[in-house]
PDB file of C-alpha atoms in Angstrom:
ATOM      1  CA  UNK A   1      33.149  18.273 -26.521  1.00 71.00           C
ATOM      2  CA  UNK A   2      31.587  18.482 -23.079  1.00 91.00           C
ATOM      3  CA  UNK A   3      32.376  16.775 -20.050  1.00 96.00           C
ATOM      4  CA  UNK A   4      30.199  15.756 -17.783  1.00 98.00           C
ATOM      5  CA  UNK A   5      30.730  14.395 -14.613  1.00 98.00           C
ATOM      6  CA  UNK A   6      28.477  11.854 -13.518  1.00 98.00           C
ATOM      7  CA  UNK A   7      27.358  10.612  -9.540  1.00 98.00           C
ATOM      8  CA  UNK A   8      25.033   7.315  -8.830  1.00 97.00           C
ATOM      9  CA  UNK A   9      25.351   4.211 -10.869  1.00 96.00           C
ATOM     10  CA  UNK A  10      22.429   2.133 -10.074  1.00 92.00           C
ATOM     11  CA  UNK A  11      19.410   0.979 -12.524  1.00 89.00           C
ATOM     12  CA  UNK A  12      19.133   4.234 -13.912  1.00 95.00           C
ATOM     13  CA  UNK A  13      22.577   5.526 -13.667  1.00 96.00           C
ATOM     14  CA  UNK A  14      24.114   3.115 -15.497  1.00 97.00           C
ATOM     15  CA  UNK A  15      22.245   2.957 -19.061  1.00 97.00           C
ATOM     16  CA  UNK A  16      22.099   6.802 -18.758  1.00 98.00           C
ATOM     17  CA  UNK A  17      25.698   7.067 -18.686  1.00 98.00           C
ATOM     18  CA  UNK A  18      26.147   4.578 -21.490  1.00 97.00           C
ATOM     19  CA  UNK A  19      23.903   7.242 -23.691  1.00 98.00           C
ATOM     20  CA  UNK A  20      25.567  10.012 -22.514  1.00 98.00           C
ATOM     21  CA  UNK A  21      28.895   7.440 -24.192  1.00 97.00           C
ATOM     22  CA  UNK A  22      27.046   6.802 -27.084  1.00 97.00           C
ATOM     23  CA  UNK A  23      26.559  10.537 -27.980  1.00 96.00           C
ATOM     24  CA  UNK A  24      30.324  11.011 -27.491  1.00 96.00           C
ATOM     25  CA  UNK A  25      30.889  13.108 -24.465  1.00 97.00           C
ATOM     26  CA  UNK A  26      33.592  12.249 -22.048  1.00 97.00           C
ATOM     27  CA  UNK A  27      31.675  11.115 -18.919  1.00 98.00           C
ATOM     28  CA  UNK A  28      33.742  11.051 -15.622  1.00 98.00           C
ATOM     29  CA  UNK A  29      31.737   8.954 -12.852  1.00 97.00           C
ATOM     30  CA  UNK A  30      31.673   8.283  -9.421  1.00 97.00           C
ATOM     31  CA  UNK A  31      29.508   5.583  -7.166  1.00 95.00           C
ATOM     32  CA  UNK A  32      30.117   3.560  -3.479  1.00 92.00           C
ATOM     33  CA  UNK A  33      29.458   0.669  -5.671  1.00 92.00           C
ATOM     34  CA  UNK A  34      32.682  -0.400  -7.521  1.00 92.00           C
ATOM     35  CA  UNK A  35      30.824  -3.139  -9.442  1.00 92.00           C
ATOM     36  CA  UNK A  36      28.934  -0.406 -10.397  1.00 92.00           C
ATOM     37  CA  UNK A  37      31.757   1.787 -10.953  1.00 93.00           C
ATOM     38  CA  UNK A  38      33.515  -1.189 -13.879  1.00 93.00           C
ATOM     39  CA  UNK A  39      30.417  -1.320 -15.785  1.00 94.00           C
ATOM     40  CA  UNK A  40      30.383   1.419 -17.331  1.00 96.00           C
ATOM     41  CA  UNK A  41      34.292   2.289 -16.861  1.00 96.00           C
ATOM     42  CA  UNK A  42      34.477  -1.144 -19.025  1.00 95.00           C
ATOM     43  CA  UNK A  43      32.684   1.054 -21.804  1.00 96.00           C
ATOM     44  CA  UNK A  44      34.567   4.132 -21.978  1.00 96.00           C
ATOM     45  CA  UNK A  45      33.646   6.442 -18.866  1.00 97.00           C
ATOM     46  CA  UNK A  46      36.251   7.775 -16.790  1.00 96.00           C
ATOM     47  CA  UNK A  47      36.389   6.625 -13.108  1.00 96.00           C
ATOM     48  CA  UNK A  48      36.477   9.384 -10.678  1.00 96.00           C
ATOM     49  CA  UNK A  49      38.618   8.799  -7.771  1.00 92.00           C
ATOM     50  CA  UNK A  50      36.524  10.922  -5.363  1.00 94.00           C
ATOM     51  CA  UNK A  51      33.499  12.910  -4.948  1.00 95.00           C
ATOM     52  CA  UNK A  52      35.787  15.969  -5.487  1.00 95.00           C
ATOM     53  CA  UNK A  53      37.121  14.283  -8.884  1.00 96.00           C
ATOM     54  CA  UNK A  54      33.939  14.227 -10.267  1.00 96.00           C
ATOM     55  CA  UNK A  55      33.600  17.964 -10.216  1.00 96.00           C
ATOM     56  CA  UNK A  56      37.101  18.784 -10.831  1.00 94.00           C
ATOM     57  CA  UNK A  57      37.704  19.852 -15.037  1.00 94.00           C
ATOM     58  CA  UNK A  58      33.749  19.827 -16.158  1.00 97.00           C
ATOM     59  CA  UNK A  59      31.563  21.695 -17.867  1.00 97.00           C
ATOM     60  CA  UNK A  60      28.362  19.665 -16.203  1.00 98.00           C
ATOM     61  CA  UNK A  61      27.809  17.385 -13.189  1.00 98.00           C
ATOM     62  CA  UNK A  62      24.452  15.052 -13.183  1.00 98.00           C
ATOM     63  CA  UNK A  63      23.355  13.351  -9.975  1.00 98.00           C
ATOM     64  CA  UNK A  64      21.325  10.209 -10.041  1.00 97.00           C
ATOM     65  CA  UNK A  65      20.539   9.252  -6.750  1.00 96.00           C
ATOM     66  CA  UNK A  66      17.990   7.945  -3.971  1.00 93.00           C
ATOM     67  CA  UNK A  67      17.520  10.430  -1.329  1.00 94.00           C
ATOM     68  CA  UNK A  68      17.206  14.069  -0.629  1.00 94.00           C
ATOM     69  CA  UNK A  69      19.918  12.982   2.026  1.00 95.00           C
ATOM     70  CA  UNK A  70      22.172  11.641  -0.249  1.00 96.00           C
ATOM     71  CA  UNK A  71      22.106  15.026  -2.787  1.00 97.00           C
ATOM     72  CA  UNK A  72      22.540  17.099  -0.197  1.00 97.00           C
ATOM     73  CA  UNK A  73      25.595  15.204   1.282  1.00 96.00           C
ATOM     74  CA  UNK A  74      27.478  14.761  -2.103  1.00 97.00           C
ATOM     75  CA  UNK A  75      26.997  18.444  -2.975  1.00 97.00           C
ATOM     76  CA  UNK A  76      27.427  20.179   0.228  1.00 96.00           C
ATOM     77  CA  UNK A  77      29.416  18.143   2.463  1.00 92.00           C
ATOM     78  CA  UNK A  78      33.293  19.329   2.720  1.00 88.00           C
ATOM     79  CA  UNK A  79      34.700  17.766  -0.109  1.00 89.00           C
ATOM     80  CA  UNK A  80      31.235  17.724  -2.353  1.00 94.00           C
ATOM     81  CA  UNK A  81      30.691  18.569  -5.511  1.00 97.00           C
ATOM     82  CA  UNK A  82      29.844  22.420  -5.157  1.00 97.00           C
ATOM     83  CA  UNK A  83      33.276  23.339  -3.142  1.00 95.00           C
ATOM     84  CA  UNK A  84      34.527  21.833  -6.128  1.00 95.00           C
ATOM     85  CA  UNK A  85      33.243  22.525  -9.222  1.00 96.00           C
ATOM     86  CA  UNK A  86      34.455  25.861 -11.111  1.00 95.00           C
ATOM     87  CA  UNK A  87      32.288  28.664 -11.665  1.00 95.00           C
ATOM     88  CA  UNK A  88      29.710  28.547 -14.051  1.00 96.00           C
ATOM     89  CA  UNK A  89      29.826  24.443 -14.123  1.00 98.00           C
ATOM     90  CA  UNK A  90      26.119  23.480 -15.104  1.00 98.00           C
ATOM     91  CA  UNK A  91      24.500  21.001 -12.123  1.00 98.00           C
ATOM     92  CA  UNK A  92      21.711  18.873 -13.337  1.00 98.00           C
ATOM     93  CA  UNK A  93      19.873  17.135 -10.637  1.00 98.00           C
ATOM     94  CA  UNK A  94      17.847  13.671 -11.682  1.00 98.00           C
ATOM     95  CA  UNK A  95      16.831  12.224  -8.853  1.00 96.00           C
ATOM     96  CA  UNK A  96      13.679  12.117  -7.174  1.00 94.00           C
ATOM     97  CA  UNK A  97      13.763  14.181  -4.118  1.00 95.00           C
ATOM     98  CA  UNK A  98      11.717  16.580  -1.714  1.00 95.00           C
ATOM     99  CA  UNK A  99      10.797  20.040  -2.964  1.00 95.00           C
ATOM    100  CA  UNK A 100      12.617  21.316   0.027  1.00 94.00           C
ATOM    101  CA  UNK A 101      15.848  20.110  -0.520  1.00 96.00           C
ATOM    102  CA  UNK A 102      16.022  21.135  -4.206  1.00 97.00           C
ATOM    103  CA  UNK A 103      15.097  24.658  -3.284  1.00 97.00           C
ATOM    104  CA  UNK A 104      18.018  24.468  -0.792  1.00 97.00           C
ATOM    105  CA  UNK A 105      20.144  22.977  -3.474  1.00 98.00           C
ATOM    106  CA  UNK A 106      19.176  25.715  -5.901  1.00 98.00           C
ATOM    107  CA  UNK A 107      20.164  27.997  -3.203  1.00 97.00           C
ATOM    108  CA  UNK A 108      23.547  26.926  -2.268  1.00 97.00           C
ATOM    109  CA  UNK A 109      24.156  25.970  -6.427  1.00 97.00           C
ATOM    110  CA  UNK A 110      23.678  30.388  -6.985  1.00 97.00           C
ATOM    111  CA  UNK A 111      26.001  30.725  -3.923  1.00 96.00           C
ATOM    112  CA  UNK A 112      28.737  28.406  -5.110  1.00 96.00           C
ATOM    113  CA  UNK A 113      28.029  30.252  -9.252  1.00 97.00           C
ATOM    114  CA  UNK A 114      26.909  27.180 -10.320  1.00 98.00           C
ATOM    115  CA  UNK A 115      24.178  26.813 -12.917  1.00 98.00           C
ATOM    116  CA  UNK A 116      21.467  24.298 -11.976  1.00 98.00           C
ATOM    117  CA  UNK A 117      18.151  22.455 -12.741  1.00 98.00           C
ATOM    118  CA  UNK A 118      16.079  20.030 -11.260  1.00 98.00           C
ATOM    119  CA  UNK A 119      15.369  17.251 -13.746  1.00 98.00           C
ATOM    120  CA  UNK A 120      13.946  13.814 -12.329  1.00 97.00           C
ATOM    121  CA  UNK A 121      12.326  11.288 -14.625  1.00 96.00           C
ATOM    122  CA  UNK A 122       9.988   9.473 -15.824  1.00 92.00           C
ATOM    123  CA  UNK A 123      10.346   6.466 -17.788  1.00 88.00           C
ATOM    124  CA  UNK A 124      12.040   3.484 -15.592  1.00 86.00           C
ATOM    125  CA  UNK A 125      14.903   1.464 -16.674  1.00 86.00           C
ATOM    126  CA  UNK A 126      13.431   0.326 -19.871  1.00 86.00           C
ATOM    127  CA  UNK A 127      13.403   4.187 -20.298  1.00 92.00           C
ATOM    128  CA  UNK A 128      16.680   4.505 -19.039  1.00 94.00           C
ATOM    129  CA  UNK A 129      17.952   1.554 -21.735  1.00 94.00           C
ATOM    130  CA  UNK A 130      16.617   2.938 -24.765  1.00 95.00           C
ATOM    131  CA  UNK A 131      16.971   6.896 -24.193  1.00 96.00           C
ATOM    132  CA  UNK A 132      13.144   8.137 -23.931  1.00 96.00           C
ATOM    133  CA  UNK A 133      12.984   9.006 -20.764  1.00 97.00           C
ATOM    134  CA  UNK A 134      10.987  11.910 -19.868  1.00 97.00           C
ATOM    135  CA  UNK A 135      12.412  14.746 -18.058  1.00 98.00           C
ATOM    136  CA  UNK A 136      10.362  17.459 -16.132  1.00 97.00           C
ATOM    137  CA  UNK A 137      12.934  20.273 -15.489  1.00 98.00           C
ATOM    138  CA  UNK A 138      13.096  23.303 -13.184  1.00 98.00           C
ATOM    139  CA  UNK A 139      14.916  26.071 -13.392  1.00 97.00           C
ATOM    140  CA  UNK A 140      15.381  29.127 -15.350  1.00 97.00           C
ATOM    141  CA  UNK A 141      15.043  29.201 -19.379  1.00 97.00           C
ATOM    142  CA  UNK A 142      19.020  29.967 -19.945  1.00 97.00           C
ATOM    143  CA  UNK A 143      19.817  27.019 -17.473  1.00 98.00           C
ATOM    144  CA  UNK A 144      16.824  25.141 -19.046  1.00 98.00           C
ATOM    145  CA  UNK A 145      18.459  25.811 -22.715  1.00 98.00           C
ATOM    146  CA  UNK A 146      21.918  25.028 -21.456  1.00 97.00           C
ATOM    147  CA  UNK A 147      20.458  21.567 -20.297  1.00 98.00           C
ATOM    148  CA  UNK A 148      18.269  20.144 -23.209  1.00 98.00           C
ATOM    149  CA  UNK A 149      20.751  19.007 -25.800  1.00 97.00           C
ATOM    150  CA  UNK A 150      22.617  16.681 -22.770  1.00 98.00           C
ATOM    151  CA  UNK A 151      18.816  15.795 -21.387  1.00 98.00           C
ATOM    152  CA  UNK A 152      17.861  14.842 -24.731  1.00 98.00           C
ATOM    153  CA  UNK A 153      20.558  12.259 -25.374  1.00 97.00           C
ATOM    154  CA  UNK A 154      19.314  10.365 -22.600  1.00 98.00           C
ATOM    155  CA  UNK A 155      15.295  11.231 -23.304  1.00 97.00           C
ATOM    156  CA  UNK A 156      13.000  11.643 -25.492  1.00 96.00           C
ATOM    157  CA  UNK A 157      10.541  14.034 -23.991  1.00 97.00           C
ATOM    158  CA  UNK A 158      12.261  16.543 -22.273  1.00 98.00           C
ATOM    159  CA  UNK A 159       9.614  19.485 -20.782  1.00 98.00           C
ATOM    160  CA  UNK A 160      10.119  22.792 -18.908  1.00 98.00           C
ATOM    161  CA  UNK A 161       8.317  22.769 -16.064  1.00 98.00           C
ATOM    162  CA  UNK A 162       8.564  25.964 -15.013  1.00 97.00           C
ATOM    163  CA  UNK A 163      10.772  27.794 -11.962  1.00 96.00           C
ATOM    164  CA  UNK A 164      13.453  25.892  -9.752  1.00 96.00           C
ATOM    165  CA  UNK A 165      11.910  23.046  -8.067  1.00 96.00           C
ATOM    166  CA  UNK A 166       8.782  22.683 -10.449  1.00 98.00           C
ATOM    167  CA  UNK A 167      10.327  19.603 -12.147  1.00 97.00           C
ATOM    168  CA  UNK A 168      10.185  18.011  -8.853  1.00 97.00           C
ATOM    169  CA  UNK A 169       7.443  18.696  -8.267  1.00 97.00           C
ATOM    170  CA  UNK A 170       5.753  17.734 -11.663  1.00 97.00           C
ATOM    171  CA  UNK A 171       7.561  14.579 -10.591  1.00 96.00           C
ATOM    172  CA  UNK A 172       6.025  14.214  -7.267  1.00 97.00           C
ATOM    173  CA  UNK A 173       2.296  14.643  -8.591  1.00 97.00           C
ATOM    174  CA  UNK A 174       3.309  12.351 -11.921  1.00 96.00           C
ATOM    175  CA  UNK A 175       4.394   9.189  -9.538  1.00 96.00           C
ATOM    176  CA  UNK A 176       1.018   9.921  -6.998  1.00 98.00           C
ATOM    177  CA  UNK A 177      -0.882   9.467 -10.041  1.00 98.00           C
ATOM    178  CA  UNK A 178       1.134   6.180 -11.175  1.00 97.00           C
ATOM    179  CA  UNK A 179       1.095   5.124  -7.670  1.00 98.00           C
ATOM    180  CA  UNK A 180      -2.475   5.136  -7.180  1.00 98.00           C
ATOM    181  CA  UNK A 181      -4.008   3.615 -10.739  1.00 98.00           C
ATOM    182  CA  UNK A 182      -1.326   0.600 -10.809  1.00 98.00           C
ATOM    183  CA  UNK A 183      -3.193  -0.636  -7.535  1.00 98.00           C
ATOM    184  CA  UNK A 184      -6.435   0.415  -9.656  1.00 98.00           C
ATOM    185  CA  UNK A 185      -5.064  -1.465 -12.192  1.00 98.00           C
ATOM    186  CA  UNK A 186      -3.822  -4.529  -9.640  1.00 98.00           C
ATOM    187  CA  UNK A 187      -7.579  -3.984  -7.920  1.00 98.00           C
ATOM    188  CA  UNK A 188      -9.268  -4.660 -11.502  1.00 98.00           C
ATOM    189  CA  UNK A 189      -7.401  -7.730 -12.119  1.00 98.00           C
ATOM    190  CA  UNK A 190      -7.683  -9.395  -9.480  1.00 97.00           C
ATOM    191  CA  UNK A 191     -11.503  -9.032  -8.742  1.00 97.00           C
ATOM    192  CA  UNK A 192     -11.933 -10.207 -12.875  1.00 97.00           C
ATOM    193  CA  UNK A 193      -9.634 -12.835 -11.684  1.00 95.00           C
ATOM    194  CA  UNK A 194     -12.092 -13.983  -8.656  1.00 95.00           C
ATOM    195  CA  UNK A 195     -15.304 -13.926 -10.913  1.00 96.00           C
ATOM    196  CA  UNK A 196     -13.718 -15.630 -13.497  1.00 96.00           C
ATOM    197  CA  UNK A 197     -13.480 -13.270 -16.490  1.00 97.00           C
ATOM    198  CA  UNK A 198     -10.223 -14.222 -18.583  1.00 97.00           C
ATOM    199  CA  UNK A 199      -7.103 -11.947 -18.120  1.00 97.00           C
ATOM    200  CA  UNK A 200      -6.772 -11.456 -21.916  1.00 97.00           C
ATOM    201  CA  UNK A 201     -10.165 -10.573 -22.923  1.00 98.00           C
ATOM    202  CA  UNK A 202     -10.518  -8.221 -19.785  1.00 98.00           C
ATOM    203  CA  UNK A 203      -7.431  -7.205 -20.879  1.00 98.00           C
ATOM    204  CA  UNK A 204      -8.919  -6.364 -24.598  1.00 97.00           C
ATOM    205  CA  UNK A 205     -11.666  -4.996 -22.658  1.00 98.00           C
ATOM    206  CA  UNK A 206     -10.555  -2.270 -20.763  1.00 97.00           C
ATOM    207  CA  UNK A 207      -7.052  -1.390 -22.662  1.00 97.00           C
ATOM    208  CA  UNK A 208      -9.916   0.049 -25.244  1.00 97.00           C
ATOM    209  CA  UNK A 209     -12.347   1.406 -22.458  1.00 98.00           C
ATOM    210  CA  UNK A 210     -12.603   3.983 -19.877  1.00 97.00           C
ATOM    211  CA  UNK A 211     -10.687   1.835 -17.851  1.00 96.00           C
ATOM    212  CA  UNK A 212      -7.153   2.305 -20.034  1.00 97.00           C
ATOM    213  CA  UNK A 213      -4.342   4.069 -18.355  1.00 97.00           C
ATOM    214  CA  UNK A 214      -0.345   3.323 -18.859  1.00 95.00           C
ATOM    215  CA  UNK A 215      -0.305   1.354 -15.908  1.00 97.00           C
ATOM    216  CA  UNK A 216      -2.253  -1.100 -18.041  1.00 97.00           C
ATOM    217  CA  UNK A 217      -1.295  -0.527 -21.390  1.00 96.00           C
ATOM    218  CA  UNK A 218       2.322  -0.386 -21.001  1.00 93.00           C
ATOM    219  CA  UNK A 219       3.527  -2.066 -17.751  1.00 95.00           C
ATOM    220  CA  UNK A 220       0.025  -4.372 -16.874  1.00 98.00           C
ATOM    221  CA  UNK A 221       1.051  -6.481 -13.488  1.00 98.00           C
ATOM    222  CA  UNK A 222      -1.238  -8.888 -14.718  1.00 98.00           C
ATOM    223  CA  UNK A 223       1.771 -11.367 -17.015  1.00 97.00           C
ATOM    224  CA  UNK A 224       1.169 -12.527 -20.293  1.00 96.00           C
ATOM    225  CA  UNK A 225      -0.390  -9.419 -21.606  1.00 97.00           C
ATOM    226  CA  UNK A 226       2.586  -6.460 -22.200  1.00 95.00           C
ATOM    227  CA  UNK A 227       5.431  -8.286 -23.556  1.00 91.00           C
ATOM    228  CA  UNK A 228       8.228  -5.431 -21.950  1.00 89.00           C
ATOM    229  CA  UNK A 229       6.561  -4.979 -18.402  1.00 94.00           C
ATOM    230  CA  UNK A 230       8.298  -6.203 -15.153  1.00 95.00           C
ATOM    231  CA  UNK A 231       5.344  -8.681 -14.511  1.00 97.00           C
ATOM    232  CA  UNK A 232       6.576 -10.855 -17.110  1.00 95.00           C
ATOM    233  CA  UNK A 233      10.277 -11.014 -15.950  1.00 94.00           C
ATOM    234  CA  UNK A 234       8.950 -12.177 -12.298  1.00 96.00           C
ATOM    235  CA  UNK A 235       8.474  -8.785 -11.333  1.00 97.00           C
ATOM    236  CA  UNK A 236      12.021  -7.893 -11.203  1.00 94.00           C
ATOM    237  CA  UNK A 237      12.648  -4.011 -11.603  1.00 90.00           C
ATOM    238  CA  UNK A 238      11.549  -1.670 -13.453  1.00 86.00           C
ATOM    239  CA  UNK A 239      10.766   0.267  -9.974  1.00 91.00           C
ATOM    240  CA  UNK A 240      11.430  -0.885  -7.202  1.00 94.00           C
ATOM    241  CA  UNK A 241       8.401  -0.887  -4.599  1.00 97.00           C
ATOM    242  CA  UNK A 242      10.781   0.659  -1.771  1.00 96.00           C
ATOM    243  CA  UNK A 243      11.054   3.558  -4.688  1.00 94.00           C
ATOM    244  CA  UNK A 244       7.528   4.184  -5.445  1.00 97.00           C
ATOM    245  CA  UNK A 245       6.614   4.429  -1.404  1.00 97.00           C
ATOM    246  CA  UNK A 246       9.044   6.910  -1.142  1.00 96.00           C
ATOM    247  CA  UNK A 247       7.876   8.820  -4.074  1.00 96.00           C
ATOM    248  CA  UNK A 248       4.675   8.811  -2.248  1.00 97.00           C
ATOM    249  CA  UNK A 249       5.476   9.433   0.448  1.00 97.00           C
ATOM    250  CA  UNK A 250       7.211  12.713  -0.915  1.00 96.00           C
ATOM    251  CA  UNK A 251       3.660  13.644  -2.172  1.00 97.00           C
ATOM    252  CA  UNK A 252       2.347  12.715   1.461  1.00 97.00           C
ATOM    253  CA  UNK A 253       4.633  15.605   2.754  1.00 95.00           C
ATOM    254  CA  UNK A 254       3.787  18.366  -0.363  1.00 95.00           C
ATOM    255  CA  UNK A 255       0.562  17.747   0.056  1.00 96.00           C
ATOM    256  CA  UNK A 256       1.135  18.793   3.950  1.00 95.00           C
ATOM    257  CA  UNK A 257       3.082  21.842   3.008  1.00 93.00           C
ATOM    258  CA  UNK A 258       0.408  23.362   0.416  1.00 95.00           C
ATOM    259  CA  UNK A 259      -2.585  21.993   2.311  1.00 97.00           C
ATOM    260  CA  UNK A 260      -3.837  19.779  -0.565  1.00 97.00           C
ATOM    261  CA  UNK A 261      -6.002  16.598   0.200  1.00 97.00           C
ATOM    262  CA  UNK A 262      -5.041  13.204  -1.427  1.00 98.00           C
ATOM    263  CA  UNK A 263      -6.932  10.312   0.471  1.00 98.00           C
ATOM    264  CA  UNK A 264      -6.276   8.326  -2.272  1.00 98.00           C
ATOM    265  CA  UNK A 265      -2.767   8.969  -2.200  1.00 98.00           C
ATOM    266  CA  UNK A 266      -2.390   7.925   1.560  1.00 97.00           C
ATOM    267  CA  UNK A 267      -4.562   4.784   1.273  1.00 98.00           C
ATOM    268  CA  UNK A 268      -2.188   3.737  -1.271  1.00 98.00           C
ATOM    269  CA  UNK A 269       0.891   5.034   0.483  1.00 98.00           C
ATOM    270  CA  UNK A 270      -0.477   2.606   3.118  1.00 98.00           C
ATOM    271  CA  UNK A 271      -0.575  -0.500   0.974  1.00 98.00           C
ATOM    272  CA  UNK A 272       2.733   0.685  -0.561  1.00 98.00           C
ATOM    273  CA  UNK A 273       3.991   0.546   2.597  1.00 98.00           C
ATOM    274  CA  UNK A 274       2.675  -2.912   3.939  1.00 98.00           C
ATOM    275  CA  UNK A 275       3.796  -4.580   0.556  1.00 98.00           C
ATOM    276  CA  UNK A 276       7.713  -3.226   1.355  1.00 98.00           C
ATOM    277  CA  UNK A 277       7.398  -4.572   4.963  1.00 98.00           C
ATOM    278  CA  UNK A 278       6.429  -7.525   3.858  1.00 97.00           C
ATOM    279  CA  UNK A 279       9.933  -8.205   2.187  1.00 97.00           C
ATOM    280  CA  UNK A 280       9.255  -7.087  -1.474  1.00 98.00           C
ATOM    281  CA  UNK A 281      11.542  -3.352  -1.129  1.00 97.00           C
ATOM    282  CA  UNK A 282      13.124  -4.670  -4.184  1.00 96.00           C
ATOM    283  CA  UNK A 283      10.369  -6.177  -6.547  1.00 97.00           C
ATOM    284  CA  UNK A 284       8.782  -4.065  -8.809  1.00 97.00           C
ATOM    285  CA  UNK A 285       6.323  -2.048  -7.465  1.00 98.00           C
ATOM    286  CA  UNK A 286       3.429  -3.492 -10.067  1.00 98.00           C
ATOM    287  CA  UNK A 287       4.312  -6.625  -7.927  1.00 98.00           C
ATOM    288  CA  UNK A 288       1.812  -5.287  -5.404  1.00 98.00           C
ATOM    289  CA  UNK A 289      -1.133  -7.299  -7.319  1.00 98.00           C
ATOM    290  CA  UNK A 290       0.502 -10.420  -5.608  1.00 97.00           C
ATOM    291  CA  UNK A 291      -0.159  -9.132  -2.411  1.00 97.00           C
ATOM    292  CA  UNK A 292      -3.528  -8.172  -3.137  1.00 96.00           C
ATOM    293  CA  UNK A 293      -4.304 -11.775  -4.974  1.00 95.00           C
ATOM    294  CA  UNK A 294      -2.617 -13.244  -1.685  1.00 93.00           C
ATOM    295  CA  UNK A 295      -4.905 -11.745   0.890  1.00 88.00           C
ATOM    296  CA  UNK A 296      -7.819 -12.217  -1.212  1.00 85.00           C
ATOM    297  CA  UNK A 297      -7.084 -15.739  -0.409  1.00 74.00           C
ATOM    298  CA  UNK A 298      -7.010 -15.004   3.358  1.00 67.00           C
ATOM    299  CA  UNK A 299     -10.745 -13.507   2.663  1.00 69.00           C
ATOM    300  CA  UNK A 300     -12.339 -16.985   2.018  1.00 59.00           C
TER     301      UNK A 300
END
């Protein structure tokens, strides 16, 4: 059976890791976090001792993390993964990162004869949890085919997205889209909320209207009307807010590279970004109704 070694243990990490358990591979993992490090040890994965561990004896090494900073320092620092890992080791990257440093990371990956793909997700941690995430990959068809029977014990939709990088970006334009119609969604709301239409039949209302999108459907930040979305568990994540404005503000700098105009996307990179000062980094990031309900107070 394959081994896989595994890097960044947070909300995603973790339940990902417990699939990749579930589906009987040998996982060997490695995080800063050693709380995070005994949850999933506790379950059957293998604790790495080092960076350098994780890439030591494995067929395929998956990194789950925040930054472009942080991939590129646990790959190509002295003592990373690709000084590390044998030739022909498959490298699957998850996270959500900028286009720039994935080409670099494709790069340096053909340098070191390692196989890779860019593969973030879509899908949260309720994705995460039950395995049907969606992954958008990049890379070439062999590495592509290499990846899908590991991707697809941790999603359920698992699409090529074309060349290396392409999954990131598919990424990248996915979360501006999400990014802009949950404050749509937030901006609905709350105005039905000021006239004073009822949340549930507005609710009925536009779920079955032009006005239906996911952001309603499936993770509404109105509570009381999707069972499984973060606005009836007090908002807690989900996606964190501090997540979303980076994701947009990713798209902020594509669209810069390529020349593309999103003034949608920077108005709500804006709002994004006053919601995070304003303490709430770590609430979901459909939590940004609140702040718009809050200063629609401060209007009268």
């Amino acid at each position: 059976m394959t081994t896989i070694g595994f890097v960044g243990l947070g909300h995603m990490g973790q339940p990902m890791v417990k699939n990749l358990l579930q589906a009987g591979y040998t996982v060997k993992v490695y995080d800063v976090a050693k709380s995070a490090l005994s949850a999933v040890v506790d379950i059957g994965a293998v604790e790495a001792t080092s960076i350098a561990d994780v890439a030591t004896d494995v067929d395929v090494i998956i990194t789950m993390l925040q930054t472009g900073e942080q991939v590129s320092q646990v790959c190509l620092n002295r003592g990373g993964l690709f000084s590390h890992a044998k030739h022909g080791t498959l490298y699957i990257d998850c996270s959500s990162i900028e286009i720039s440093i994935t080409c670099e990371l494709h790069k340096e990956a053909e340098m070191n004869g390692i196989e890779m793909v860019d593969a973030p997700v879509s899908g949260g941690t309720a994705g995460a949890e039950a395995g049907t995430l969606t992954f958008m990959v990049g890379g070439s068809d062999e590495n592509f085919q290499r990846a899908l029977p590991i991707l697809e014990k941790m999603g359920k939709k698992i699409i090529h997205a074309g060349k290396l990088s392409h999954g990131q970006a598919a990424k990248i334009c996915n979360n501006l889209i999400l990014g802009i119609t949950m404050i749509a969604v937030s901006e609905g709301f709350n105005l039905a909320n000021k006239i004073g239409l009822d949340p549930k039949k507005f609710f009925e209302i536009s779920s079955n209207a032009s006005g239906q999108c996911w952001a309603m459907t499936e993770y509404c930040p109105e509570p009381g009307l999707v069972d499984k979305a973060p606005s009836n568990n007090n908002y807690q994540p989900g996606f964190m807010a501090k997540m979303m404005l980076k994701d947009m503000r990713l798209a902020e700098h594509a669209a810069e590279v390529v020349s593309a105009m999103i003034p949608l996307g920077a108005e709500a990179t804006q709002l994004y970004s006053l919601f995070v000062s304003e303490g709430n980094g770590e609430v979901d990031f459909s939590g940004i109704i609140n702040m718009l309900k809050a200063k629609s107070k401060n209007l009268n």
